[in-house]
């Protein structure tokens, strides 16, 4: 029960107590003659009506007034996670009786922030400290502005594998503070979807709602998907192995552009090694708990029993992958590049999917909607640019376009060697022959003495780029943020000019899913 309802209930009890106390002062008869049955009935009806009004007042949601614009939740999202949290948070606050609404960062300015009593900023950091593409203009818009009287809090989403962990969330925090806004509660940083950090955020939302129990969960639950098959797509390549992962379940729903969020597990051998180092024994359930968590240093848990250790474990971070297929194909496909840590051990997500999980076993996964990378209408031409495993998200779009019979698609793809790294080659060439792909341009950097990348191919086709954009085409880029994406962006900027480049971004006609 919220504080408001508790206060209203106490007030009614106080009034009832006052009425009883006043009644004891009455020494003379209440009436000279007993009222008739009609008057008694009317009095009872009035009392019941009054009680009903009181109940409605207690249950009625709080309504915002002109002087209270409610809570504003602003999101900056590259793959849809921050947007999802903002929208679910706004829905939960509304159900608790507060006025709340969510919108992207670029839709807000200092005047809008000043019009709200409280502002919650939920933002992800991409690459090495960068903001989501759509939010690039928000911080510059706060310069030389005052936000005195505004209260705010920041939920910063990031991945501690990167040096600039949660950098953009920290920048938002500093900018709001510098503009004179007051802190509602300390910044919460979420490392790769850490459930404990998200639970702390939900607790703060509950406090804002007067300690109400929020009805809307922050995240959907993971579901069990069967690991149907996997195989390496680039044997013999000079690059790291790229594996196609096929997953199935009875009910499959997603759109091209959506993201698969995986809950990885420690390799069984790693769990056995840890148990041997601690000298502890574990049953099947305890081993499953250890497999899903970050294992502490054995020296730090000396003297503790296994139940105590498990109670303190931190879940493993989630891993995100672009979905490479559509539901009509009967499977959820991923394209996963094996990565290695400084000790030469396989990466957490790539190792689990490509090596350690047994074919036929369950993979815990949830599909996250990513509207920022959903396709336009079938009549809109698409320019799809990707490198490496970035072809995964683009392949899903092409499969969806083929199902719709949408034929104006231009694919530019770059990798190392044509003989080994032309992922999905047979399907792409089939779609080209069928007219689904109008143009298929490739760049394989190791096939010539002069390194040639996808941005070079795009620059060579500058005239076609201008023509397609003039005809209403959208540009979708998927792949490496560190190398490919900035180089492609530079070509687009040089070819189209900054005004048109910025206009395409503002209109949602230039979108990126980069990592």
Coordinates of C-alpha atoms in Angstrom, one line a residue:
X1 CA 0.0 0.0 0.0
X2 CA 1.4 3.5 -0.9
X3 CA 2.0 6.2 1.6
X4 CA -0.9 8.2 0.1
X5 CA -3.4 5.5 0.7
X6 CA -2.1 4.9 4.2
X7 CA -2.5 8.6 5.0
X8 CA -6.0 8.7 3.6
X9 CA -7.0 5.7 5.6
X10 CA -5.6 7.2 8.8
X11 CA -7.5 10.4 8.2
X12 CA -10.8 8.5 7.8
X13 CA -10.1 6.6 11.0
X14 CA -9.3 9.9 12.8
X15 CA -12.6 11.4 11.6
X16 CA -14.5 8.3 12.7
X17 CA -12.9 8.5 16.1
X18 CA -13.8 12.2 16.4
X19 CA -17.4 11.4 15.6
X20 CA -17.6 8.8 18.3
X21 CA -16.0 11.1 20.8
X22 CA -18.5 13.9 20.0
X23 CA -21.3 11.4 20.3
X24 CA -20.4 10.7 24.0
X25 CA -21.0 14.4 24.7
X26 CA -24.7 14.1 23.7
X27 CA -26.6 13.7 27.0
X28 CA -30.1 14.6 25.9
X29 CA -32.2 12.2 23.9
X30 CA -31.1 12.0 20.2
X31 CA -34.7 12.5 19.0
X32 CA -38.0 13.0 20.7
X33 CA -39.6 10.2 18.7
X34 CA -38.1 7.3 16.8
X35 CA -37.8 7.9 13.0
X36 CA -40.0 6.0 10.6
X37 CA -38.7 3.1 8.6
X38 CA -38.5 5.2 5.5
X39 CA -36.1 7.6 7.1
X40 CA -34.0 4.8 8.5
X41 CA -33.7 3.3 5.1
X42 CA -32.7 6.6 3.5
X43 CA -30.1 7.1 6.2
X44 CA -28.6 3.7 5.6
X45 CA -28.5 4.4 1.8
X46 CA -26.7 7.7 2.4
X47 CA -24.2 6.0 4.7
X48 CA -23.5 3.3 2.1
X49 CA -23.1 5.9 -0.6
X50 CA -20.6 7.8 1.5
X51 CA -18.7 4.7 2.2
X52 CA -18.5 3.9 -1.5
X53 CA -17.2 7.3 -2.3
X54 CA -14.5 6.9 0.4
X55 CA -13.4 3.6 -1.1
X56 CA -13.3 5.1 -4.6
X57 CA -11.2 8.0 -3.3
X58 CA -8.7 5.5 -1.8
X59 CA -8.5 3.5 -5.0
X60 CA -8.5 6.3 -7.5
X61 CA -5.1 6.9 -9.2
X62 CA -3.4 10.1 -8.7
X63 CA -4.1 12.5 -11.5
X64 CA -1.5 14.9 -12.8
X65 CA -2.4 18.6 -12.8
X66 CA -1.2 21.5 -15.0
X67 CA 1.5 22.2 -12.4
X68 CA 2.6 18.6 -12.2
X69 CA 3.7 17.1 -15.5
X70 CA 4.7 13.8 -13.8
X71 CA 7.8 11.8 -14.2
X72 CA 9.7 11.9 -17.5
X73 CA 11.7 8.8 -18.5
X74 CA 14.2 9.6 -21.3
X75 CA 16.0 6.8 -23.0
X76 CA 19.1 6.5 -25.2
X77 CA 19.3 3.0 -26.8
X78 CA 21.4 1.3 -29.5
X79 CA 19.8 -2.1 -29.4
X80 CA 16.5 -1.4 -27.6
X81 CA 17.4 -2.4 -24.0
X82 CA 17.2 1.2 -22.6
X83 CA 14.0 1.9 -24.5
X84 CA 12.4 -1.3 -23.1
X85 CA 13.4 -0.4 -19.5
X86 CA 12.1 3.2 -19.9
X87 CA 8.7 2.1 -21.4
X88 CA 8.2 -0.6 -18.8
X89 CA 9.2 1.7 -16.0
X90 CA 6.7 4.3 -17.3
X91 CA 4.0 1.7 -17.5
X92 CA 4.7 0.5 -13.9
X93 CA 4.6 4.0 -12.5
X94 CA 1.3 4.7 -14.3
X95 CA -0.2 1.5 -12.8
X96 CA 0.9 2.8 -9.4
X97 CA -1.1 6.0 -10.0
X98 CA 1.6 8.4 -11.1
X99 CA 1.7 10.4 -14.3
X100 CA 4.7 9.1 -16.3
X101 CA 5.8 8.9 -19.9
X102 CA 8.8 7.8 -21.8
X103 CA 10.5 9.3 -24.9
X104 CA 13.9 9.2 -26.6
X105 CA 16.6 11.6 -25.5
X106 CA 16.6 13.5 -28.8
X107 CA 12.9 14.5 -28.3
X108 CA 13.7 16.4 -25.1
X109 CA 15.3 19.8 -24.5
X110 CA 16.0 21.9 -21.4
X111 CA 12.5 23.5 -21.5
X112 CA 10.8 20.1 -21.4
X113 CA 13.0 19.0 -18.5
X114 CA 12.2 22.1 -16.6
X115 CA 8.5 21.4 -17.2
X116 CA 8.8 18.2 -15.2
X117 CA 9.4 17.8 -11.5
X118 CA 11.4 14.6 -12.0
X119 CA 13.4 13.2 -14.9
X120 CA 14.9 9.6 -15.1
X121 CA 17.6 9.1 -17.8
X122 CA 18.2 5.5 -19.0
X123 CA 21.0 5.3 -21.4
X124 CA 23.4 2.7 -22.9
X125 CA 27.0 3.2 -23.8
X126 CA 28.2 1.9 -27.2
X127 CA 31.7 1.0 -28.2
X128 CA 34.3 2.9 -26.2
X129 CA 32.3 5.5 -24.4
X130 CA 30.0 6.6 -27.2
X131 CA 26.4 7.6 -27.0
X132 CA 23.6 5.8 -29.0
X133 CA 23.4 7.3 -32.5
X134 CA 20.0 8.9 -32.1
X135 CA 21.0 10.7 -28.9
X136 CA 24.0 12.6 -30.3
X137 CA 22.3 16.0 -30.0
X138 CA 21.0 15.8 -26.4
X139 CA 24.1 16.8 -24.4
X140 CA 25.1 19.7 -26.7
X141 CA 21.5 21.0 -26.2
X142 CA 22.1 21.2 -22.4
X143 CA 25.0 23.5 -22.7
X144 CA 24.5 27.0 -21.2
X145 CA 21.1 25.8 -19.9
X146 CA 19.9 25.9 -16.3
X147 CA 17.8 23.0 -14.8
X148 CA 17.4 24.4 -11.3
X149 CA 14.4 22.8 -9.6
X150 CA 14.6 19.6 -11.7
X151 CA 15.3 16.3 -9.9
X152 CA 16.9 13.5 -11.8
X153 CA 18.5 10.1 -11.6
X154 CA 20.5 8.0 -14.1
X155 CA 20.4 4.3 -15.0
X156 CA 23.6 3.7 -16.9
X157 CA 23.8 0.5 -19.1
X158 CA 27.2 -0.8 -20.1
X159 CA 29.6 -3.7 -20.4
X160 CA 32.7 -3.8 -18.1
X161 CA 34.7 -5.6 -20.9
X162 CA 35.1 -2.1 -22.3
X163 CA 37.4 0.4 -20.7
X164 CA 34.9 3.2 -20.9
X165 CA 32.3 1.4 -18.8
X166 CA 29.0 3.3 -18.7
X167 CA 30.7 6.4 -19.9
X168 CA 27.7 7.9 -21.6
X169 CA 25.6 7.5 -18.5
X170 CA 28.3 9.2 -16.4
X171 CA 28.4 12.1 -18.9
X172 CA 24.6 12.5 -18.6
X173 CA 25.0 12.5 -14.8
X174 CA 27.7 15.2 -14.9
X175 CA 25.8 17.3 -17.4
X176 CA 22.6 17.3 -15.4
X177 CA 24.4 18.1 -12.2
X178 CA 26.4 20.9 -13.9
X179 CA 23.1 22.4 -15.1
X180 CA 21.9 22.7 -11.6
X181 CA 19.6 19.7 -11.4
X182 CA 19.3 17.9 -8.0
X183 CA 20.0 14.2 -7.6
X184 CA 17.0 12.0 -6.7
X185 CA 19.2 9.0 -6.0
X186 CA 22.7 7.9 -6.9
X187 CA 23.5 6.7 -10.4
X188 CA 22.9 3.0 -10.9
X189 CA 25.3 1.2 -13.3
X190 CA 24.3 -2.0 -14.9
X191 CA 27.0 -4.4 -16.2
X192 CA 25.7 -6.5 -19.1
X193 CA 22.1 -6.6 -17.7
X194 CA 23.1 -7.5 -14.1
X195 CA 19.8 -8.5 -12.4
X196 CA 20.9 -7.1 -9.0
X197 CA 21.5 -3.7 -10.4
X198 CA 18.2 -3.8 -12.3
X199 CA 16.5 -4.8 -9.0
X200 CA 18.0 -1.8 -7.3
X201 CA 16.6 0.4 -10.1
X202 CA 13.1 -1.1 -9.7
X203 CA 13.3 -0.5 -5.9
X204 CA 14.0 3.2 -6.6
X205 CA 11.0 3.3 -8.9
X206 CA 8.9 1.8 -6.2
X207 CA 10.1 4.4 -3.7
X208 CA 9.0 7.1 -6.2
X209 CA 5.6 5.5 -6.3
X210 CA 5.2 5.8 -2.6
X211 CA 6.6 2.3 -1.9
X212 CA 3.9 0.8 -4.2
X213 CA 4.5 -2.7 -5.4
X214 CA 5.1 -2.3 -9.1
X215 CA 3.1 -4.6 -11.3
X216 CA 5.2 -4.5 -14.5
X217 CA 8.4 -6.6 -14.4
X218 CA 11.6 -5.0 -15.6
X219 CA 12.5 -7.9 -17.9
X220 CA 10.8 -10.8 -19.5
X221 CA 12.1 -14.2 -18.3
X222 CA 14.5 -16.3 -20.2
X223 CA 13.0 -19.2 -22.1
X224 CA 14.6 -22.6 -22.9
X225 CA 15.6 -22.9 -26.6
X226 CA 16.9 -26.2 -27.9
X227 CA 20.4 -26.1 -29.5
X228 CA 19.4 -27.8 -32.7
X229 CA 22.7 -27.6 -34.6
X230 CA 25.9 -25.6 -35.0
X231 CA 28.7 -25.6 -37.6
X232 CA 31.7 -23.4 -38.4
X233 CA 31.1 -21.3 -41.5
X234 CA 34.7 -20.4 -42.2
X235 CA 37.1 -23.4 -41.7
X236 CA 40.5 -22.5 -43.0
X237 CA 40.1 -18.8 -42.5
X238 CA 42.9 -16.6 -41.2
X239 CA 40.4 -15.1 -38.8
X240 CA 38.7 -16.5 -35.8
X241 CA 36.1 -19.1 -36.3
X242 CA 32.5 -17.9 -37.1
X243 CA 29.8 -20.4 -36.0
X244 CA 26.2 -20.6 -37.2
X245 CA 24.1 -21.5 -34.2
X246 CA 20.5 -22.9 -34.8
X247 CA 18.0 -22.8 -32.0
X248 CA 14.4 -23.9 -31.9
X249 CA 11.3 -24.0 -29.7
X250 CA 7.6 -24.5 -30.2
X251 CA 6.5 -20.8 -30.2
X252 CA 8.9 -18.5 -32.1
X253 CA 8.1 -14.8 -32.5
X254 CA 10.4 -11.9 -33.6
X255 CA 11.1 -9.5 -36.4
X256 CA 14.1 -8.9 -38.5
X257 CA 16.3 -6.5 -36.6
X258 CA 15.6 -8.0 -33.2
X259 CA 18.2 -9.2 -30.7
X260 CA 18.8 -12.5 -29.0
X261 CA 19.9 -12.1 -25.4
X262 CA 21.7 -15.2 -24.1
X263 CA 22.2 -16.3 -20.5
X264 CA 25.6 -18.1 -20.9
X265 CA 27.0 -20.7 -18.6
X266 CA 30.4 -21.6 -17.3
X267 CA 32.0 -24.6 -19.0
X268 CA 31.4 -27.8 -17.0
X269 CA 35.2 -28.3 -16.6
X270 CA 35.6 -24.8 -15.1
X271 CA 33.0 -25.6 -12.5
X272 CA 34.7 -29.0 -11.7
X273 CA 38.1 -27.2 -11.4
X274 CA 36.6 -24.6 -9.0
X275 CA 35.0 -27.3 -6.8
X276 CA 38.3 -29.2 -6.7
X277 CA 40.2 -26.0 -5.7
X278 CA 37.7 -25.3 -2.9
X279 CA 37.5 -28.9 -1.7
X280 CA 33.6 -28.6 -1.8
X281 CA 31.1 -31.2 -3.0
X282 CA 28.0 -30.1 -5.0
X283 CA 24.8 -31.8 -6.1
X284 CA 23.3 -31.3 -9.6
X285 CA 21.2 -28.2 -8.5
X286 CA 24.3 -26.6 -6.8
X287 CA 26.4 -27.3 -9.9
X288 CA 23.7 -25.6 -12.1
X289 CA 23.8 -22.5 -9.8
X290 CA 27.6 -22.4 -10.0
X291 CA 27.5 -22.7 -13.8
X292 CA 25.3 -19.6 -14.1
X293 CA 27.4 -17.4 -11.8
X294 CA 30.7 -15.7 -11.6
X295 CA 32.9 -18.0 -9.6
X296 CA 34.8 -16.3 -6.7
X297 CA 38.5 -16.8 -6.0
X298 CA 38.7 -20.1 -4.0
X299 CA 41.0 -18.3 -1.5
X300 CA 38.2 -15.8 -0.7
X301 CA 35.7 -18.4 0.3
X302 CA 37.8 -20.5 2.7
X303 CA 35.7 -21.5 5.7
X304 CA 32.3 -21.0 4.0
X305 CA 29.9 -23.8 3.1
X306 CA 28.6 -24.1 -0.4
X307 CA 25.1 -22.8 0.4
X308 CA 26.6 -19.6 1.8
X309 CA 28.7 -19.1 -1.3
X310 CA 25.8 -19.7 -3.7
X311 CA 23.7 -17.1 -1.8
X312 CA 26.4 -14.5 -2.5
X313 CA 27.0 -15.3 -6.2
X314 CA 26.7 -12.7 -8.9
X315 CA 25.0 -14.0 -12.1
X316 CA 27.0 -14.2 -15.3
X317 CA 26.5 -11.2 -17.6
X318 CA 24.2 -11.6 -20.6
X319 CA 25.4 -11.6 -24.2
X320 CA 23.6 -10.1 -27.1
X321 CA 23.6 -11.3 -30.7
X322 CA 21.8 -10.1 -33.9
X323 CA 19.3 -12.6 -35.1
X324 CA 20.1 -13.9 -38.6
X325 CA 16.8 -15.5 -39.5
X326 CA 13.0 -14.9 -39.5
X327 CA 10.4 -17.2 -37.8
X328 CA 9.1 -18.5 -41.1
X329 CA 12.4 -20.3 -41.6
X330 CA 11.7 -22.5 -38.6
X331 CA 14.7 -21.7 -36.5
X332 CA 16.5 -18.8 -34.8
X333 CA 19.9 -18.5 -36.3
X334 CA 22.9 -16.7 -34.8
X335 CA 26.3 -16.0 -36.3
X336 CA 28.9 -16.1 -33.4
X337 CA 32.6 -15.2 -33.7
X338 CA 34.7 -17.0 -31.2
X339 CA 36.6 -14.6 -28.9
X340 CA 39.4 -15.2 -26.4
X341 CA 40.4 -13.5 -23.2
X342 CA 43.9 -12.5 -22.2
X343 CA 44.6 -16.0 -20.9
X344 CA 43.6 -17.5 -24.2
X345 CA 40.3 -18.9 -22.9
X346 CA 37.2 -18.8 -25.0
X347 CA 34.9 -15.9 -24.4
X348 CA 31.9 -16.4 -22.2
X349 CA 29.1 -16.2 -24.8
X350 CA 31.0 -17.5 -27.8
X351 CA 32.5 -20.4 -25.9
X352 CA 29.2 -21.5 -24.5
X353 CA 27.4 -21.4 -27.8
X354 CA 30.1 -22.8 -30.1
X355 CA 31.9 -25.3 -27.9
X356 CA 30.7 -26.1 -24.3
X357 CA 26.9 -26.4 -24.6
X358 CA 25.9 -29.8 -25.9
X359 CA 23.8 -30.0 -29.1
X360 CA 20.3 -30.9 -28.0
X361 CA 20.6 -29.2 -24.7
X362 CA 18.7 -26.0 -23.6
X363 CA 20.1 -22.5 -24.2
X364 CA 18.4 -19.9 -22.0
X365 CA 17.5 -17.0 -24.3
X366 CA 15.0 -14.1 -24.6
X367 CA 14.2 -12.1 -27.7
X368 CA 14.4 -8.4 -27.3
X369 CA 12.5 -6.2 -29.7
X370 CA 14.8 -3.6 -31.3
X371 CA 12.5 -1.1 -33.2
X372 CA 15.5 1.1 -34.0
X373 CA 16.6 -1.6 -36.5
X374 CA 13.2 -2.8 -37.8
X375 CA 12.7 -2.6 -41.5
X376 CA 10.6 0.1 -43.3
X377 CA 7.7 -0.7 -45.6
X378 CA 8.2 -3.1 -48.5
X379 CA 8.1 -0.3 -51.0
X380 CA 11.1 1.5 -49.4
X381 CA 14.5 0.6 -51.0
X382 CA 17.1 -0.6 -48.5
X383 CA 20.9 -0.1 -48.5
X384 CA 22.4 -2.8 -46.3
X385 CA 26.1 -2.4 -45.3
X386 CA 27.9 -4.9 -43.1
X387 CA 31.2 -6.6 -42.3
X388 CA 32.1 -9.9 -40.6
X389 CA 29.4 -11.3 -38.4
X390 CA 27.5 -8.1 -39.0
X391 CA 26.0 -9.9 -42.0
X392 CA 23.7 -11.7 -39.5
X393 CA 21.2 -8.9 -38.9
X394 CA 21.3 -8.0 -42.6
X395 CA 20.6 -11.5 -43.7
X396 CA 17.4 -11.5 -41.5
X397 CA 16.3 -8.3 -43.3
X398 CA 16.9 -9.9 -46.7
X399 CA 15.0 -13.0 -45.7
X400 CA 12.0 -10.9 -44.6
X401 CA 12.2 -8.8 -47.8
X402 CA 12.2 -12.0 -49.9
X403 CA 9.1 -13.2 -48.1
X404 CA 7.4 -9.9 -48.8
X405 CA 8.6 -9.8 -52.4
X406 CA 10.4 -6.5 -51.9
X407 CA 13.1 -6.3 -54.6
X408 CA 14.9 -3.0 -54.1
X409 CA 17.8 -4.1 -51.9
X410 CA 21.5 -3.2 -52.2
X411 CA 23.9 -5.3 -50.1
X412 CA 27.5 -4.3 -49.4
X413 CA 29.5 -6.8 -47.5
X414 CA 33.1 -7.1 -46.4
X415 CA 35.2 -9.9 -44.9
X416 CA 38.8 -11.3 -45.1
X417 CA 38.8 -14.1 -47.7
X418 CA 36.2 -14.9 -50.3
X419 CA 37.1 -18.5 -50.3
X420 CA 36.5 -18.9 -46.5
X421 CA 34.6 -15.9 -45.2
X422 CA 31.7 -15.3 -47.6
X423 CA 29.0 -16.1 -45.0
X424 CA 25.7 -17.2 -46.4
X425 CA 27.1 -17.0 -49.9
X426 CA 24.7 -19.5 -51.5
X427 CA 21.6 -17.8 -50.1
X428 CA 22.8 -14.3 -51.0
X429 CA 23.6 -15.3 -54.6
X430 CA 20.3 -17.1 -54.8
X431 CA 18.5 -13.9 -53.7
X432 CA 20.5 -11.9 -56.2
X433 CA 19.5 -14.2 -59.1
X434 CA 15.9 -14.0 -57.9
X435 CA 16.0 -10.2 -58.0
X436 CA 15.6 -9.7 -54.3
X437 CA 19.1 -8.2 -54.1
X438 CA 19.4 -5.6 -56.9
X439 CA 23.2 -5.1 -56.3
X440 CA 25.6 -7.3 -54.3
X441 CA 29.0 -5.6 -53.8
X442 CA 31.7 -7.3 -51.8
X443 CA 35.2 -6.5 -50.5
X444 CA 37.6 -9.2 -49.2
X445 CA 40.6 -7.5 -47.6
X446 CA 43.0 -10.4 -47.8
X447 CA 42.4 -11.3 -51.4
X448 CA 44.7 -8.5 -52.8
X449 CA 47.9 -6.8 -52.0
X450 CA 46.0 -3.6 -51.3
X451 CA 43.6 -4.0 -48.5
X452 CA 40.1 -3.2 -49.7
X453 CA 37.2 -2.8 -47.3
X454 CA 33.5 -2.3 -47.5
X455 CA 33.9 1.5 -47.1
X456 CA 36.0 1.5 -50.3
X457 CA 33.3 -0.2 -52.2
X458 CA 30.7 2.3 -51.0
X459 CA 33.0 5.2 -52.0
X460 CA 33.3 3.7 -55.5
X461 CA 29.5 3.6 -55.8
X462 CA 29.0 7.2 -54.6
X463 CA 26.8 8.1 -57.5
X464 CA 24.5 5.1 -56.9
X465 CA 24.4 6.0 -53.2
X466 CA 23.1 9.5 -54.0
X467 CA 20.6 8.1 -56.5
X468 CA 19.1 5.5 -54.0
X469 CA 18.9 8.1 -51.2
X470 CA 17.2 10.5 -53.5
X471 CA 14.7 7.8 -54.3
X472 CA 13.9 7.4 -50.6
X473 CA 16.2 4.5 -49.6
X474 CA 17.1 3.8 -46.0
X475 CA 20.7 2.9 -44.9
X476 CA 21.2 0.1 -42.4
X477 CA 24.8 -0.6 -41.1
X478 CA 25.6 -3.6 -39.0
X479 CA 29.1 -4.6 -37.7
X480 CA 32.2 -3.3 -36.0
X481 CA 31.9 0.1 -34.3
X482 CA 35.6 0.4 -33.9
X483 CA 36.6 -0.1 -37.5
X484 CA 33.9 -0.4 -40.2
X485 CA 31.1 1.8 -38.9
X486 CA 33.2 5.1 -38.6
X487 CA 34.8 4.5 -42.0
X488 CA 31.4 3.9 -43.6
X489 CA 30.0 6.9 -41.9
X490 CA 32.8 9.1 -43.2
X491 CA 32.0 8.0 -46.8
X492 CA 28.3 8.7 -46.3
X493 CA 29.1 12.1 -44.9
X494 CA 31.5 13.0 -47.7
X495 CA 29.1 11.7 -50.4
X496 CA 25.9 13.2 -49.2
X497 CA 27.1 16.2 -47.2
X498 CA 26.5 16.9 -43.5
X499 CA 22.9 18.5 -43.9
X500 CA 21.6 15.4 -45.7
X501 CA 23.6 13.0 -43.5
X502 CA 22.1 14.6 -40.4
X503 CA 18.6 14.7 -41.9
X504 CA 18.7 11.0 -42.6
X505 CA 19.6 10.2 -39.0
X506 CA 16.9 12.5 -37.7
X507 CA 14.3 10.9 -40.0
X508 CA 15.4 7.3 -39.1
X509 CA 16.6 6.6 -42.6
X510 CA 20.2 6.0 -41.4
X511 CA 20.4 3.4 -38.7
X512 CA 23.2 1.4 -37.2
X513 CA 23.5 -1.8 -35.1
X514 CA 27.2 -1.7 -34.2
X515 CA 29.2 -3.2 -31.5

